[in-house]
C-alpha cells in the first residue's frame, strides 16, 4: 500500500503528536515524581522509596522524547532547523535539567552524607521542573507566534539576538502554559506514587493530587479563555495543492481573532479533546480521593492527552507560526520531508512501534508492585 503525499503529511502530524503525548504520559510521570520528591519524602528512607518507584523505568521513558526529536528532524526538517536554531538557549536549559536526572538517580545513594543526598534530591526536582516548565512555555509561545521569518533561500531569521533569546519567551501567557505543564506532570506523578507506594507516602501523594488536579482544570480553562479573547490565531487564505512539494513561502496567511478555534467550528467532534483536558483532571481528583489510583492514572493520562491534543488541534495545520511574517509560518503541508522519506519512516514505525510497546508493557509487568520502606531497608545496597 502506497499512501499519497497529503495523507502521509497528515499521518506524520498524528504520529509526532502521539510521540509527544507518549513522552508526557510516561516520562512526565517521572518528572512529576521528581518535582514532588523533596515534599513527599520527609526522611532519607522515604525519599528513596519515592525514587525507587520510577528508577527502573525513567531512562526507557525518556526514549519517547529522543524519538520525538528524531521524528521531527526526519519528518519536519524545516521545523527542526527553525526551532533548534532560534531556541538554542531554551533547549540547552532543558538538556541541562535532563542531565541532572541520570546523575541524581545513579549517584545519590553512593555516599552516606545527608548533604550529598539532599543536593541530588533537589537536582532531581530541578530535572523534573525545568523541562516541564520549558515545554509548557514553548507551547504557549507557539500559540502566540514565533518571531522569525524565512528569506528567499528558506533560511530562518529571528528578531532577537542569541543572548536575549530566552526573555521574549517568558511572557505572561507562556508562563501560564508553563505552570500548567508543571502542575499537570506533578499531578500525574502523584497518582503514580499513590498507586505504587503505601502508608504515609501514599497519603501525602493523595493530598498532593487533591491540590493539583483542580489547579490543572482552572489553569486550562483560564488559558482557553485567554486564547479566545486575547490572542489572535493564524489562518491560511491560499496555498498550493497539498500534494505539492513543500514551499513555505508559497501560501498566504493572515492573523485573525478566534482563528485558533476554527477547527472546533468546522469539526465539532474535535471538541471531545478540550473536554478531556477540562474534565479529566476533575475525574482524577475524584478517583484519587476515593483511593482508586489505578483508574486515576488512566484518567490522568487522558487529561494530559486532552491538554496537549487541544494545543495541537488548535494550531493545526500550523506547526510553527510566525508572528513577524505570517507567510513564513511552517505548516504540516509545507514543512515536511519528501514523499519517499515519509513513506520509509512510516513503514519503519509500523514494524517497530508494536515491538517497542510490547517490550515496555513487559518491563512494567516484570517490575510491578508496591515499593515500601521495608523493601528499601532490606535492600540497602540494591535499591537506589
Coordinates of C-alpha atoms in Angstrom, one line a residue:
X1 CA 0.0 0.0 0.0
X2 CA 1.4 3.4 -1.0
X3 CA -0.1 6.4 0.7
X4 CA -0.3 9.7 -1.2
X5 CA 1.8 12.6 -0.1
X6 CA -1.0 14.6 1.5
X7 CA -2.1 11.6 3.6
X8 CA 1.5 10.9 4.7
X9 CA 1.9 14.5 5.8
X10 CA -1.3 14.2 8.0
X11 CA -0.2 10.8 9.3
X12 CA 3.1 12.1 10.5
X13 CA 1.4 15.0 12.2
X14 CA -0.6 12.4 14.1
X15 CA 2.4 10.2 14.8
X16 CA 4.6 13.1 16.2
X17 CA 1.7 14.2 18.3
X18 CA 1.3 10.7 19.6
X19 CA 5.1 10.6 20.4
X20 CA 4.8 13.9 22.4
X21 CA 1.8 12.6 24.3
X22 CA 3.6 9.3 24.9
X23 CA 6.5 11.3 26.3
X24 CA 4.2 13.4 28.6
X25 CA 2.4 10.3 29.9
X26 CA 5.5 8.2 30.5
X27 CA 8.4 10.4 31.3
X28 CA 6.1 13.2 32.5
X29 CA 5.2 10.7 35.3
X30 CA 8.9 10.5 36.2
X31 CA 9.4 14.3 36.1
X32 CA 6.3 14.7 38.2
X33 CA 7.7 12.3 40.8
X34 CA 10.9 14.3 40.8
X35 CA 9.0 17.5 41.4
X36 CA 7.2 16.0 44.4
X37 CA 10.3 14.2 45.8
X38 CA 11.5 16.9 48.3
X39 CA 8.0 17.4 49.6
X40 CA 6.6 13.9 49.9
X41 CA 9.7 12.2 51.4
X42 CA 10.3 13.5 54.9
X43 CA 13.2 11.2 55.6
X44 CA 16.1 9.7 53.6
X45 CA 14.4 6.3 53.5
X46 CA 11.0 7.8 52.4
X47 CA 12.8 9.7 49.6
X48 CA 14.5 6.5 48.5
X49 CA 11.0 4.9 48.3
X50 CA 9.8 7.7 46.0
X51 CA 12.9 7.4 43.8
X52 CA 12.7 3.7 43.5
X53 CA 9.1 3.9 42.2
X54 CA 10.4 5.4 38.9
X55 CA 14.1 4.5 38.9
X56 CA 13.7 1.2 36.9
X57 CA 11.7 3.0 34.1
X58 CA 12.8 6.6 33.8
X59 CA 15.5 6.0 31.2
X60 CA 13.3 3.9 29.0
X61 CA 10.5 6.5 29.3
X62 CA 12.9 9.3 28.2
X63 CA 13.4 7.5 24.9
X64 CA 10.0 8.9 23.9
X65 CA 11.5 12.4 23.9
X66 CA 14.5 11.3 21.9
X67 CA 12.3 9.5 19.4
X68 CA 10.0 12.6 19.1
X69 CA 13.1 14.8 18.4
X70 CA 14.4 12.3 15.8
X71 CA 10.9 12.2 14.2
X72 CA 10.7 16.0 14.0
X73 CA 14.2 16.1 12.4
X74 CA 13.3 13.5 9.8
X75 CA 9.6 14.4 9.1
X76 CA 9.8 18.2 9.5
X77 CA 13.4 19.3 8.9
X78 CA 12.4 22.9 8.4
X79 CA 10.7 22.9 11.8
X80 CA 13.7 21.3 13.4
X81 CA 16.1 23.8 11.9
X82 CA 14.0 26.8 12.8
X83 CA 13.1 25.7 16.3
X84 CA 16.6 24.5 17.4
X85 CA 18.4 27.5 15.9
X86 CA 16.1 30.1 17.4
X87 CA 15.5 28.5 20.8
X88 CA 19.0 27.1 21.4
X89 CA 19.3 28.6 24.9
X90 CA 15.9 27.2 25.9
X91 CA 16.9 23.8 24.6
X92 CA 20.2 24.0 26.5
X93 CA 18.3 24.6 29.7
X94 CA 16.1 21.6 29.1
X95 CA 19.2 19.5 28.4
X96 CA 20.9 20.8 31.5
X97 CA 17.9 19.8 33.6
X98 CA 17.8 16.4 32.0
X99 CA 21.5 15.9 32.8
X100 CA 20.7 16.0 36.5
X101 CA 18.4 13.0 36.3
X102 CA 20.8 10.2 35.4
X103 CA 23.4 11.5 37.7
X104 CA 20.9 12.0 40.5
X105 CA 19.4 8.5 40.2
X106 CA 22.8 6.8 39.9
X107 CA 24.9 8.7 42.4
X108 CA 22.5 9.9 45.1
X109 CA 22.8 6.9 47.3
X110 CA 26.5 6.2 46.7
X111 CA 27.5 8.5 49.5
X112 CA 26.0 8.4 53.0
X113 CA 26.4 12.2 53.7
X114 CA 23.0 13.7 54.1
X115 CA 24.1 16.9 52.4
X116 CA 25.1 14.9 49.3
X117 CA 21.8 13.1 49.2
X118 CA 19.8 16.3 49.8
X119 CA 21.7 18.1 47.0
X120 CA 20.8 15.3 44.5
X121 CA 17.2 15.2 45.7
X122 CA 16.9 18.9 44.7
X123 CA 18.8 18.1 41.5
X124 CA 16.1 15.5 40.6
X125 CA 13.5 18.2 41.5
X126 CA 15.1 20.7 39.1
X127 CA 15.5 17.9 36.5
X128 CA 11.7 17.4 36.6
X129 CA 10.7 21.1 36.9
X130 CA 12.8 22.8 34.3
X131 CA 11.9 20.6 31.3
X132 CA 8.2 20.5 32.2
X133 CA 8.2 24.3 32.5
X134 CA 10.2 25.0 29.3
X135 CA 8.0 22.6 27.2
X136 CA 4.9 24.3 28.5
X137 CA 6.3 27.8 27.8
X138 CA 7.2 26.6 24.2
X139 CA 3.6 25.6 23.5
X140 CA 2.4 28.9 25.0
X141 CA 4.7 30.8 22.6
X142 CA 3.6 28.7 19.6
X143 CA 0.0 29.8 20.1
X144 CA 1.2 33.4 20.1
X145 CA 3.5 33.0 17.1
X146 CA 7.3 32.9 17.0
X147 CA 9.3 36.0 15.9
X148 CA 11.0 34.6 12.8
X149 CA 10.9 34.9 9.1
X150 CA 12.3 33.0 6.1
X151 CA 14.4 34.5 3.4
X152 CA 14.3 33.6 -0.2
X153 CA 16.6 30.6 0.5
X154 CA 14.2 29.4 3.2
X155 CA 16.7 30.2 5.9
X156 CA 15.1 31.2 9.2
X157 CA 16.0 34.6 10.8
X158 CA 15.0 35.7 14.3
X159 CA 14.2 39.2 15.5
X160 CA 16.3 38.8 18.7
X161 CA 19.9 38.1 19.5
X162 CA 21.2 34.9 21.0
X163 CA 21.9 36.5 24.4
X164 CA 18.3 37.7 24.8
X165 CA 16.7 34.6 23.1
X166 CA 15.0 33.4 26.3
X167 CA 13.5 36.6 27.6
X168 CA 10.8 37.1 24.9
X169 CA 9.6 33.5 25.6
X170 CA 8.8 34.3 29.3
X171 CA 5.7 36.4 28.6
X172 CA 2.6 36.1 30.9
X173 CA 0.6 33.6 28.7
X174 CA 3.6 31.4 28.1
X175 CA 4.4 31.3 31.8
X176 CA 0.7 30.3 32.4
X177 CA 1.2 27.4 30.0
X178 CA 4.5 26.5 31.7
X179 CA 2.9 26.4 35.1
X180 CA 0.0 24.3 33.7
X181 CA 2.6 21.9 32.3
X182 CA 4.4 21.6 35.7
X183 CA 1.1 21.1 37.6
X184 CA 0.0 18.5 35.1
X185 CA 3.0 16.3 35.3
X186 CA 3.2 16.7 39.1
X187 CA -0.4 15.5 39.3
X188 CA 0.4 12.6 37.1
X189 CA 3.4 11.7 39.2
X190 CA 1.4 12.0 42.3
X191 CA -1.1 9.4 41.0
X192 CA 1.7 7.1 40.2
X193 CA 3.1 7.4 43.7
X194 CA -0.3 6.8 45.3
X195 CA -0.6 3.7 43.2
X196 CA 2.9 2.3 43.8
X197 CA 3.5 3.2 47.5
X198 CA 1.6 2.7 50.7
X199 CA 1.1 4.2 54.1
X200 CA 2.1 7.8 54.8
X201 CA 3.8 8.4 51.4
X202 CA 0.7 7.3 49.5
X203 CA -1.4 9.6 51.7
X204 CA 0.9 12.5 51.0
X205 CA 0.7 11.8 47.3
X206 CA -3.1 11.7 47.6
X207 CA -3.1 15.1 49.2
X208 CA -0.9 16.5 46.5
X209 CA -3.1 15.2 43.8
X210 CA -6.1 16.6 45.6
X211 CA -4.5 20.1 45.4
X212 CA -3.0 19.8 41.9
X213 CA -5.9 18.3 39.9
X214 CA -8.3 21.3 40.4
X215 CA -5.4 23.7 39.6
X216 CA -4.9 21.9 36.3
X217 CA -8.6 22.4 35.3
X218 CA -8.6 26.0 36.4
X219 CA -5.3 26.9 34.5
X220 CA -6.5 25.0 31.4
X221 CA -9.8 26.9 31.5
X222 CA -8.1 30.3 32.0
X223 CA -5.7 29.6 29.2
X224 CA -8.6 28.7 26.8
X225 CA -10.4 31.9 27.7
X226 CA -7.2 33.9 27.3
X227 CA -6.6 32.5 23.8
X228 CA -10.3 33.1 22.8
X229 CA -10.4 36.7 24.0
X230 CA -6.8 38.0 23.7
X231 CA -4.7 36.0 21.2
X232 CA -5.2 36.2 17.5
X233 CA -4.8 33.0 15.7
X234 CA -3.4 32.2 12.2
X235 CA -5.5 31.3 9.2
X236 CA -4.4 30.1 5.7
X237 CA -6.1 32.1 2.9
X238 CA -4.5 30.4 -0.1
X239 CA -1.9 27.7 -0.6
X240 CA -0.7 25.2 -3.3
X241 CA -2.1 21.8 -3.7
X242 CA -1.5 19.7 -0.6
X243 CA 0.3 17.0 -2.6
X244 CA 2.8 19.6 -4.0
X245 CA 6.4 19.7 -3.0
X246 CA 6.9 21.8 0.2
X247 CA 7.4 25.5 -0.2
X248 CA 6.6 27.5 3.0
X249 CA 6.6 30.9 1.1
X250 CA 4.0 29.8 -1.5
X251 CA 1.0 30.4 0.8
X252 CA -0.8 33.4 2.1
X253 CA -1.6 33.6 5.9
X254 CA -3.5 36.1 7.9
X255 CA -3.9 36.7 11.6
X256 CA -7.5 36.8 12.9
X257 CA -9.3 36.8 16.2
X258 CA -10.7 33.4 17.1
X259 CA -8.7 31.6 14.3
X260 CA -7.3 29.0 16.8
X261 CA -10.9 27.9 17.3
X262 CA -11.6 27.3 13.6
X263 CA -11.2 23.5 13.8
X264 CA -13.8 23.2 16.5
X265 CA -16.3 25.2 14.5
X266 CA -15.8 23.2 11.3
X267 CA -15.4 19.8 13.0
X268 CA -17.5 19.8 16.2
X269 CA -16.3 16.2 17.1
X270 CA -12.9 17.7 18.0
X271 CA -14.5 19.4 21.0
X272 CA -14.1 16.0 22.7
X273 CA -10.3 16.7 23.1
X274 CA -10.6 20.0 25.1
X275 CA -13.4 18.5 27.1
X276 CA -11.0 15.8 28.2
X277 CA -8.5 18.4 29.2
X278 CA -11.1 20.2 31.2
X279 CA -13.0 17.3 32.8
X280 CA -10.4 14.5 33.2
X281 CA -8.4 16.3 36.0
X282 CA -11.7 16.5 38.0
X283 CA -12.1 12.8 37.4
X284 CA -8.5 12.4 38.6
X285 CA -9.4 14.3 41.8
X286 CA -12.4 12.2 42.5
X287 CA -10.7 8.8 41.8
X288 CA -7.7 9.8 44.0
X289 CA -10.0 10.9 46.8
X290 CA -11.8 7.6 46.9
X291 CA -8.4 5.8 46.7
X292 CA -8.7 4.4 43.2
X293 CA -5.2 5.5 41.9
X294 CA -5.1 2.8 39.1
X295 CA -8.1 4.3 37.4
X296 CA -6.8 7.7 38.4
X297 CA -3.6 7.1 36.4
X298 CA -5.7 6.3 33.4
X299 CA -7.7 9.4 33.8
X300 CA -4.6 11.5 34.3
X301 CA -3.2 10.1 31.0
X302 CA -6.5 11.3 29.4
X303 CA -6.0 14.7 31.0
X304 CA -2.5 15.0 29.5
X305 CA -3.8 13.8 26.2
X306 CA -6.6 16.4 26.3
X307 CA -4.4 19.3 27.1
X308 CA -1.6 18.5 24.6
X309 CA -4.1 17.4 22.0
X310 CA -6.0 20.7 22.3
X311 CA -2.9 22.7 21.6
X312 CA -2.1 20.5 18.6
X313 CA -5.6 20.7 17.2
X314 CA -5.9 24.5 17.8
X315 CA -2.6 25.0 15.9
X316 CA -3.5 22.7 13.0
X317 CA -2.3 22.8 10.3
X318 CA 0.4 25.2 11.7
X319 CA 3.4 23.7 13.4
X320 CA 5.4 26.8 13.9
X321 CA 3.5 30.0 13.1
X322 CA 5.5 33.2 12.5
X323 CA 4.4 36.4 14.3
X324 CA 6.6 38.7 12.3
X325 CA 5.8 37.4 8.8
X326 CA 2.8 35.1 8.9
X327 CA 3.5 33.8 5.3
X328 CA 6.7 32.3 6.7
X329 CA 4.8 30.1 9.1
X330 CA 5.6 26.4 8.9
X331 CA 2.7 24.0 8.5
X332 CA 2.0 20.3 8.3
X333 CA 1.8 20.7 4.5
X334 CA 4.9 22.7 3.7
X335 CA 7.4 21.8 6.3
X336 CA 7.5 18.0 5.5
X337 CA 10.2 15.9 4.1
X338 CA 9.9 14.2 0.7
X339 CA 7.3 11.6 -0.1
X340 CA 9.9 8.8 -0.1
X341 CA 11.3 9.8 3.3
X342 CA 7.9 9.9 4.9
X343 CA 7.0 6.6 3.3
X344 CA 10.1 4.7 4.5
X345 CA 9.7 6.2 8.0
X346 CA 6.0 5.2 8.1
X347 CA 6.8 1.5 7.4
X348 CA 9.6 1.6 10.0
X349 CA 7.0 2.8 12.5
X350 CA 4.5 0.1 11.5
X351 CA 7.1 -2.6 12.1
X352 CA 9.0 -1.4 15.2
X353 CA 6.4 0.6 17.2
X354 CA 4.4 -2.5 18.3
X355 CA 7.7 -4.2 19.4
X356 CA 8.6 -1.2 21.5
X357 CA 5.1 -1.0 23.1
X358 CA 5.1 -4.7 23.9
X359 CA 8.6 -4.5 25.4
X360 CA 7.6 -1.5 27.5
X361 CA 4.5 -3.3 28.8
X362 CA 6.6 -6.4 29.6
X363 CA 9.1 -4.3 31.6
X364 CA 6.3 -2.7 33.7
X365 CA 4.8 -6.1 34.2
X366 CA 8.0 -7.7 35.4
X367 CA 8.7 -4.8 37.9
X368 CA 5.2 -4.3 39.1
X369 CA 4.3 -4.0 42.8
X370 CA 4.4 -1.5 45.6
X371 CA 7.7 0.0 46.8
X372 CA 7.8 0.1 50.6
X373 CA 10.1 1.3 53.3
X374 CA 10.7 -2.3 54.4
X375 CA 12.0 -3.1 50.9
X376 CA 14.4 -0.2 51.0
X377 CA 15.7 -1.1 54.4
X378 CA 16.1 -4.8 53.4
X379 CA 17.9 -4.0 50.2
X380 CA 20.2 -1.2 51.2
X381 CA 22.8 -2.0 48.5
X382 CA 20.5 -2.9 45.7
X383 CA 18.0 -0.1 45.8
X384 CA 18.6 3.5 44.7

